[in-house]
Amino acid sequence: MPGTATTRIHQALQQEIAASVLAPGSALDEAVLAKRFRVSRTPVREALLQLSIQGFVRVVPRAGIFVATLESHELAEMLETLAYLEGLCTGLACKRMSATRRKRLACLHRRATRVQAKHDAQSYLELNESFHGQLYQACGNPFLVQQIQLIRLRTQPYRVRHFAQQERMRQSLQEHADIVEAILDADEQTATEVATHHILEGSRTLAHLIHLHPEKLSAPLPVIKHADAGPPCARPALNWVFASAAPPVAAR
């Protein structure tokens, strides 16, 4: 129910969890939240219940409510699912994308090429949001996009922890070039395959980073917003495309 206190609290907490303002493992107190949002504890409890159902928080009996912490195998499963959903989405976009939107996608890639050459990570990140947003809008399947965005939100505190390295930016740009080429050629199968590879490759080292620097998970992140990236939510300045996430328990 848009506009209700429960919805307002749910959206605010979801955004803060995705942006690591509320880091994995953080305790959530109903009374403190009720005071913060100037409401009774009932809408807070309802919002936390919704977040629990979605997997953003976990209720531990006789201990409290905590921001969910993903185990390595859970993160691996989610990111593998994300890769194949992104591939499916791109394949559908290839089949359904209008000529105008194809040109727009190619234009975004050319702009990204220029900012990558200038080592402008922040501009590249924003263009990356737009690039993927074009694919989401063109796939013609809002339910599929909703599932992708939910997984991205669930895994975002982990995916954004990779540094915006120039090598990863260059590699990401080349993977985008492969996607653009497949879409301009109307090659649905190749578009699906290269988009899946793009997410898996971009996920390759996250588990290793977390293993080396677990303390980074507790640091808040700056956020950006972009109109083409789906419904409003907090977005870290280190975008998911630079994140890596191949789990240590399973080789990719």
mmCIF file of C-alpha atoms in Angstrom:
data_model
loop_
_atom_site.group_PDB
_atom_site.id
_atom_site.type_symbol
_atom_site.label_atom_id
_atom_site.label_comp_id
_atom_site.label_asym_id
_atom_site.label_seq_id
_atom_site.Cartn_x
_atom_site.Cartn_y
_atom_site.Cartn_z
ATOM 1 C CA MET A 1 0.000 0.000 0.000
ATOM 2 C CA PRO A 2 1.981 2.999 -1.277
ATOM 3 C CA GLY A 3 2.186 5.892 1.127
ATOM 4 C CA THR A 4 1.569 3.948 4.315
ATOM 5 C CA ALA A 5 3.947 4.184 7.247
ATOM 6 C CA THR A 6 4.827 0.505 6.805
ATOM 7 C CA THR A 7 5.756 1.046 3.150
ATOM 8 C CA ARG A 8 7.786 4.142 3.972
ATOM 9 C CA ILE A 9 9.757 2.328 6.668
ATOM 10 C CA HIS A 10 10.193 -0.767 4.505
ATOM 11 C CA GLN A 11 11.596 1.224 1.579
ATOM 12 C CA ALA A 12 13.905 3.297 3.762
ATOM 13 C CA LEU A 13 15.378 0.263 5.524
ATOM 14 C CA GLN A 14 15.681 -1.696 2.279
ATOM 15 C CA GLN A 15 17.645 1.156 0.714
ATOM 16 C CA GLU A 16 19.914 1.476 3.730
ATOM 17 C CA ILE A 17 20.598 -2.268 3.755
ATOM 18 C CA ALA A 18 21.377 -2.269 0.027
ATOM 19 C CA ALA A 19 23.760 0.685 0.465
ATOM 20 C CA SER A 20 25.418 -0.868 3.550
ATOM 21 C CA VAL A 21 24.348 2.060 5.699
ATOM 22 C CA LEU A 22 22.962 -0.854 7.700
ATOM 23 C CA ALA A 23 25.735 -3.395 7.221
ATOM 24 C CA PRO A 24 25.232 -7.171 7.251
ATOM 25 C CA GLY A 25 24.847 -8.351 10.835
ATOM 26 C CA SER A 26 23.627 -4.990 12.188
ATOM 27 C CA ALA A 27 21.023 -5.234 14.939
ATOM 28 C CA LEU A 28 17.631 -3.586 14.397
ATOM 29 C CA ASP A 29 15.640 -2.379 17.393
ATOM 30 C CA GLU A 30 11.882 -1.847 17.016
ATOM 31 C CA ALA A 31 11.727 0.848 19.684
ATOM 32 C CA VAL A 32 14.635 2.807 18.196
ATOM 33 C CA LEU A 33 13.161 2.572 14.713
ATOM 34 C CA ALA A 34 9.729 3.625 15.936
ATOM 35 C CA LYS A 35 11.259 6.715 17.526
ATOM 36 C CA ARG A 36 13.274 7.469 14.396
ATOM 37 C CA PHE A 37 10.280 7.248 12.043
ATOM 38 C CA ARG A 38 7.908 8.835 14.588
ATOM 39 C CA VAL A 39 5.420 5.991 14.480
ATOM 40 C CA SER A 40 4.170 3.286 16.791
ATOM 41 C CA ARG A 41 5.958 -0.057 16.859
ATOM 42 C CA THR A 42 3.215 -1.714 14.777
ATOM 43 C CA PRO A 43 4.247 -0.385 11.315
ATOM 44 C CA VAL A 44 7.897 -0.967 12.224
ATOM 45 C CA ARG A 45 7.101 -4.575 13.079
ATOM 46 C CA GLU A 46 5.162 -4.988 9.826
ATOM 47 C CA ALA A 47 8.012 -3.504 7.782
ATOM 48 C CA LEU A 48 10.540 -5.782 9.453
ATOM 49 C CA LEU A 49 8.295 -8.772 8.775
ATOM 50 C CA GLN A 50 8.184 -7.874 5.078
ATOM 51 C CA LEU A 51 11.968 -7.489 4.996
ATOM 52 C CA SER A 52 12.306 -10.843 6.721
ATOM 53 C CA ILE A 53 10.121 -12.531 4.103
ATOM 54 C CA GLN A 54 12.256 -10.990 1.359
ATOM 55 C CA GLY A 55 15.445 -12.133 3.062
ATOM 56 C CA PHE A 56 16.858 -8.714 3.946
ATOM 57 C CA VAL A 57 16.650 -9.301 7.711
ATOM 58 C CA ARG A 58 16.632 -12.346 9.945
ATOM 59 C CA VAL A 59 14.715 -12.822 13.159
ATOM 60 C CA VAL A 60 16.687 -14.788 15.725
ATOM 61 C CA PRO A 61 14.469 -16.041 18.582
ATOM 62 C CA ARG A 62 15.429 -14.611 21.967
ATOM 63 C CA ALA A 63 18.286 -12.686 20.333
ATOM 64 C CA GLY A 64 16.759 -9.997 18.127
ATOM 65 C CA ILE A 65 16.415 -8.868 14.536
ATOM 66 C CA PHE A 66 19.505 -8.471 12.363
ATOM 67 C CA VAL A 67 20.386 -7.431 8.831
ATOM 68 C CA ALA A 68 20.874 -10.698 6.980
ATOM 69 C CA THR A 69 24.422 -11.907 6.448
ATOM 70 C CA LEU A 70 24.867 -14.147 3.430
ATOM 71 C CA GLU A 71 26.996 -17.254 3.726
ATOM 72 C CA SER A 72 29.404 -17.882 0.857
ATOM 73 C CA HIS A 73 27.222 -20.612 -0.641
ATOM 74 C CA GLU A 74 24.130 -18.384 -0.469
ATOM 75 C CA LEU A 75 25.967 -15.567 -2.204
ATOM 76 C CA ALA A 76 27.212 -18.019 -4.835
ATOM 77 C CA GLU A 77 23.707 -19.305 -5.524
ATOM 78 C CA MET A 78 22.212 -15.822 -5.792
ATOM 79 C CA LEU A 79 24.918 -14.526 -8.108
ATOM 80 C CA GLU A 80 24.723 -17.576 -10.333
ATOM 81 C CA THR A 81 20.964 -17.052 -10.554
ATOM 82 C CA LEU A 82 21.484 -13.349 -11.284
ATOM 83 C CA ALA A 83 23.865 -14.143 -14.143
ATOM 84 C CA TYR A 84 21.416 -16.437 -15.904
ATOM 85 C CA LEU A 85 18.449 -14.122 -15.320
ATOM 86 C CA GLU A 86 20.468 -11.241 -16.786
ATOM 87 C CA GLY A 87 21.289 -13.466 -19.753
ATOM 88 C CA LEU A 88 17.625 -14.314 -20.269
ATOM 89 C CA CYS A 89 16.692 -10.650 -19.957
ATOM 90 C CA THR A 90 19.274 -9.641 -22.563
ATOM 91 C CA GLY A 91 18.140 -12.359 -24.950
ATOM 92 C CA LEU A 92 14.561 -11.147 -24.696
ATOM 93 C CA ALA A 93 15.708 -7.562 -25.152
ATOM 94 C CA CYS A 94 17.603 -8.589 -28.286
ATOM 95 C CA LYS A 95 14.420 -10.086 -29.706
ATOM 96 C CA ARG A 96 12.107 -7.245 -28.673
ATOM 97 C CA MET A 97 14.242 -4.124 -28.725
ATOM 98 C CA SER A 98 13.174 -1.362 -31.103
ATOM 99 C CA ALA A 99 15.599 0.154 -33.595
ATOM 100 C CA THR A 100 15.582 3.402 -31.615
ATOM 101 C CA ARG A 101 16.499 1.649 -28.399
ATOM 102 C CA ARG A 102 19.269 -0.324 -30.151
ATOM 103 C CA LYS A 103 20.789 2.953 -31.299
ATOM 104 C CA ARG A 104 20.457 4.346 -27.771
ATOM 105 C CA LEU A 105 22.258 1.314 -26.345
ATOM 106 C CA ALA A 106 25.097 1.715 -28.856
ATOM 107 C CA CYS A 107 25.312 5.423 -28.040
ATOM 108 C CA LEU A 108 25.592 4.692 -24.319
ATOM 109 C CA HIS A 109 28.402 2.274 -25.054
ATOM 110 C CA ARG A 110 30.283 4.874 -27.100
ATOM 111 C CA ARG A 111 29.948 7.371 -24.247
ATOM 112 C CA ALA A 112 31.195 4.747 -21.803
ATOM 113 C CA THR A 113 34.189 4.117 -24.054
ATOM 114 C CA ARG A 114 35.135 7.792 -23.857
ATOM 115 C CA VAL A 115 34.840 8.044 -20.066
ATOM 116 C CA GLN A 116 36.734 4.774 -19.592
ATOM 117 C CA ALA A 117 39.583 6.226 -21.649
ATOM 118 C CA LYS A 118 39.652 9.137 -19.185
ATOM 119 C CA HIS A 119 39.660 6.725 -16.203
ATOM 120 C CA ASP A 120 36.439 8.391 -14.993
ATOM 121 C CA ALA A 121 35.045 5.585 -12.824
ATOM 122 C CA GLN A 122 32.033 7.469 -11.475
ATOM 123 C CA SER A 123 30.778 8.494 -14.932
ATOM 124 C CA TYR A 124 31.335 4.967 -16.168
ATOM 125 C CA LEU A 125 29.292 3.596 -13.286
ATOM 126 C CA GLU A 126 26.371 5.887 -14.096
ATOM 127 C CA LEU A 127 26.514 4.923 -17.781
ATOM 128 C CA ASN A 128 26.627 1.287 -16.757
ATOM 129 C CA GLU A 129 23.386 1.783 -14.842
ATOM 130 C CA SER A 130 21.811 3.289 -17.957
ATOM 131 C CA PHE A 131 23.171 0.501 -20.171
ATOM 132 C CA HIS A 132 21.597 -2.245 -18.097
ATOM 133 C CA GLY A 133 18.473 -0.156 -17.592
ATOM 134 C CA GLN A 134 17.971 -0.095 -21.368
ATOM 135 C CA LEU A 135 18.066 -3.895 -21.434
ATOM 136 C CA TYR A 136 15.587 -4.140 -18.562
ATOM 137 C CA GLN A 137 13.150 -1.768 -20.215
ATOM 138 C CA ALA A 138 13.429 -3.539 -23.572
ATOM 139 C CA CYS A 139 12.998 -7.132 -22.408
ATOM 140 C CA GLY A 140 9.246 -6.713 -22.036
ATOM 141 C CA ASN A 141 8.991 -8.847 -18.910
ATOM 142 C CA PRO A 142 8.476 -6.745 -15.748
ATOM 143 C CA PHE A 143 8.305 -9.847 -13.546
ATOM 144 C CA LEU A 144 11.738 -10.979 -14.720
ATOM 145 C CA VAL A 145 13.163 -7.502 -14.113
ATOM 146 C CA GLN A 146 11.626 -7.484 -10.631
ATOM 147 C CA GLN A 147 13.438 -10.726 -9.770
ATOM 148 C CA ILE A 148 16.724 -9.352 -11.103
ATOM 149 C CA GLN A 149 16.378 -6.156 -9.087
ATOM 150 C CA LEU A 150 15.510 -8.090 -5.921
ATOM 151 C CA ILE A 151 18.644 -10.240 -6.229
ATOM 152 C CA ARG A 152 20.720 -7.162 -6.974
ATOM 153 C CA LEU A 153 19.410 -5.493 -3.841
ATOM 154 C CA ARG A 154 19.995 -8.619 -1.727
ATOM 155 C CA THR A 155 23.578 -9.001 -2.926
ATOM 156 C CA GLN A 156 24.475 -5.347 -3.373
ATOM 157 C CA PRO A 157 26.286 -4.923 -0.027
ATOM 158 C CA TYR A 158 28.680 -7.631 -1.219
ATOM 159 C CA ARG A 159 28.903 -6.855 -4.936
ATOM 160 C CA VAL A 160 29.892 -3.236 -4.433
ATOM 161 C CA ARG A 161 32.938 -4.083 -2.333
ATOM 162 C CA HIS A 162 35.291 -4.536 -5.229
ATOM 163 C CA PHE A 163 37.461 -1.524 -5.948
ATOM 164 C CA ALA A 164 36.811 0.267 -9.229
ATOM 165 C CA GLN A 165 39.960 -1.072 -10.816
ATOM 166 C CA GLN A 166 40.866 0.123 -14.297
ATOM 167 C CA GLU A 167 41.392 -3.421 -15.526
ATOM 168 C CA ARG A 168 37.894 -4.422 -14.460
ATOM 169 C CA MET A 169 36.449 -1.297 -16.077
ATOM 170 C CA ARG A 170 38.243 -2.111 -19.336
ATOM 171 C CA GLN A 171 37.044 -5.705 -19.193
ATOM 172 C CA SER A 172 33.481 -4.614 -18.432
ATOM 173 C CA LEU A 173 33.566 -2.264 -21.408
ATOM 174 C CA GLN A 174 34.670 -5.070 -23.728
ATOM 175 C CA GLU A 175 31.889 -7.307 -22.403
ATOM 176 C CA HIS A 176 29.400 -4.517 -23.088
ATOM 177 C CA ALA A 177 30.807 -4.256 -26.614
ATOM 178 C CA ASP A 178 30.079 -7.959 -27.124
ATOM 179 C CA ILE A 179 26.516 -7.453 -25.907
ATOM 180 C CA VAL A 180 25.977 -4.464 -28.203
ATOM 181 C CA GLU A 181 27.381 -6.353 -31.188
ATOM 182 C CA ALA A 182 25.097 -9.334 -30.580
ATOM 183 C CA ILE A 183 22.040 -7.114 -30.189
ATOM 184 C CA LEU A 184 22.811 -5.079 -33.318
ATOM 185 C CA ASP A 185 23.207 -8.387 -35.174
ATOM 186 C CA ALA A 186 19.858 -9.576 -33.701
ATOM 187 C CA ASP A 187 21.690 -12.679 -32.450
ATOM 188 C CA GLU A 188 19.555 -13.693 -29.475
ATOM 189 C CA GLN A 189 21.605 -16.750 -28.515
ATOM 190 C CA THR A 190 24.914 -14.910 -28.481
ATOM 191 C CA ALA A 191 23.371 -11.958 -26.625
ATOM 192 C CA THR A 192 22.128 -14.345 -23.935
ATOM 193 C CA GLU A 193 25.491 -16.077 -23.643
ATOM 194 C CA VAL A 194 27.675 -12.964 -23.518
ATOM 195 C CA ALA A 195 25.390 -11.228 -20.987
ATOM 196 C CA THR A 196 25.507 -14.281 -18.723
ATOM 197 C CA HIS A 197 29.288 -14.390 -19.043
ATOM 198 C CA HIS A 198 29.433 -10.652 -18.313
ATOM 199 C CA ILE A 199 27.811 -11.064 -14.900
ATOM 200 C CA LEU A 200 29.750 -14.218 -14.027
ATOM 201 C CA GLU A 201 33.050 -12.637 -15.063
ATOM 202 C CA GLY A 202 32.258 -9.457 -13.171
ATOM 203 C CA SER A 203 31.590 -11.650 -10.146
ATOM 204 C CA ARG A 204 34.830 -13.559 -10.263
ATOM 205 C CA THR A 205 36.730 -12.149 -7.260
ATOM 206 C CA LEU A 206 34.225 -10.869 -4.707
ATOM 207 C CA ALA A 207 34.519 -13.836 -2.380
ATOM 208 C CA HIS A 208 38.284 -13.454 -2.469
ATOM 209 C CA LEU A 209 38.016 -9.748 -1.646
ATOM 210 C CA ILE A 210 35.688 -10.414 1.273
ATOM 211 C CA HIS A 211 38.059 -13.125 2.487
ATOM 212 C CA LEU A 212 40.988 -10.687 2.408
ATOM 213 C CA HIS A 213 39.122 -7.618 3.698
ATOM 214 C CA PRO A 214 36.063 -8.667 5.749
ATOM 215 C CA GLU A 215 36.173 -5.340 7.602
ATOM 216 C CA LYS A 216 35.090 -3.502 4.448
ATOM 217 C CA LEU A 217 31.574 -4.882 4.835
ATOM 218 C CA SER A 218 30.945 -2.611 7.815
ATOM 219 C CA ALA A 219 31.851 0.650 6.070
ATOM 220 C CA PRO A 220 28.964 2.812 4.751
ATOM 221 C CA LEU A 221 29.019 3.610 1.051
ATOM 222 C CA PRO A 222 28.195 6.822 -0.839
ATOM 223 C CA VAL A 223 25.126 6.433 -3.040
ATOM 224 C CA ILE A 224 23.994 7.526 -6.473
ATOM 225 C CA LYS A 225 20.618 7.380 -8.166
ATOM 226 C CA HIS A 226 19.915 6.908 -11.818
ATOM 227 C CA ALA A 227 16.571 7.154 -13.569
ATOM 228 C CA ASP A 228 17.154 4.214 -15.909
ATOM 229 C CA ALA A 229 18.053 1.711 -13.262
ATOM 230 C CA GLY A 230 14.586 0.766 -12.073
ATOM 231 C CA PRO A 231 12.572 1.898 -9.049
ATOM 232 C CA PRO A 232 14.180 4.418 -6.673
ATOM 233 C CA CYS A 233 16.650 2.860 -4.309
ATOM 234 C CA ALA A 234 19.992 3.642 -2.756
ATOM 235 C CA ARG A 235 22.834 2.917 -5.139
ATOM 236 C CA PRO A 236 26.481 2.829 -4.062
ATOM 237 C CA ALA A 237 29.021 4.806 -5.980
ATOM 238 C CA LEU A 238 31.011 1.608 -6.498
ATOM 239 C CA ASN A 239 28.582 -0.078 -8.862
ATOM 240 C CA TRP A 240 27.813 -3.762 -8.985
ATOM 241 C CA VAL A 241 29.516 -4.250 -12.312
ATOM 242 C CA PHE A 242 32.870 -3.844 -10.582
ATOM 243 C CA ALA A 243 31.907 -6.327 -7.926
ATOM 244 C CA SER A 244 33.163 -9.804 -8.125
ATOM 245 C CA ALA A 245 31.564 -12.839 -6.752
ATOM 246 C CA ALA A 246 32.779 -16.229 -7.610
ATOM 247 C CA PRO A 247 32.385 -18.238 -4.411
ATOM 248 C CA PRO A 248 35.380 -19.958 -2.921
ATOM 249 C CA VAL A 249 33.378 -23.177 -2.642
ATOM 250 C CA ALA A 250 32.676 -23.592 -6.345
ATOM 251 C CA ALA A 251 34.843 -22.855 -9.329
ATOM 252 C CA ARG A 252 33.193 -20.915 -12.156
#
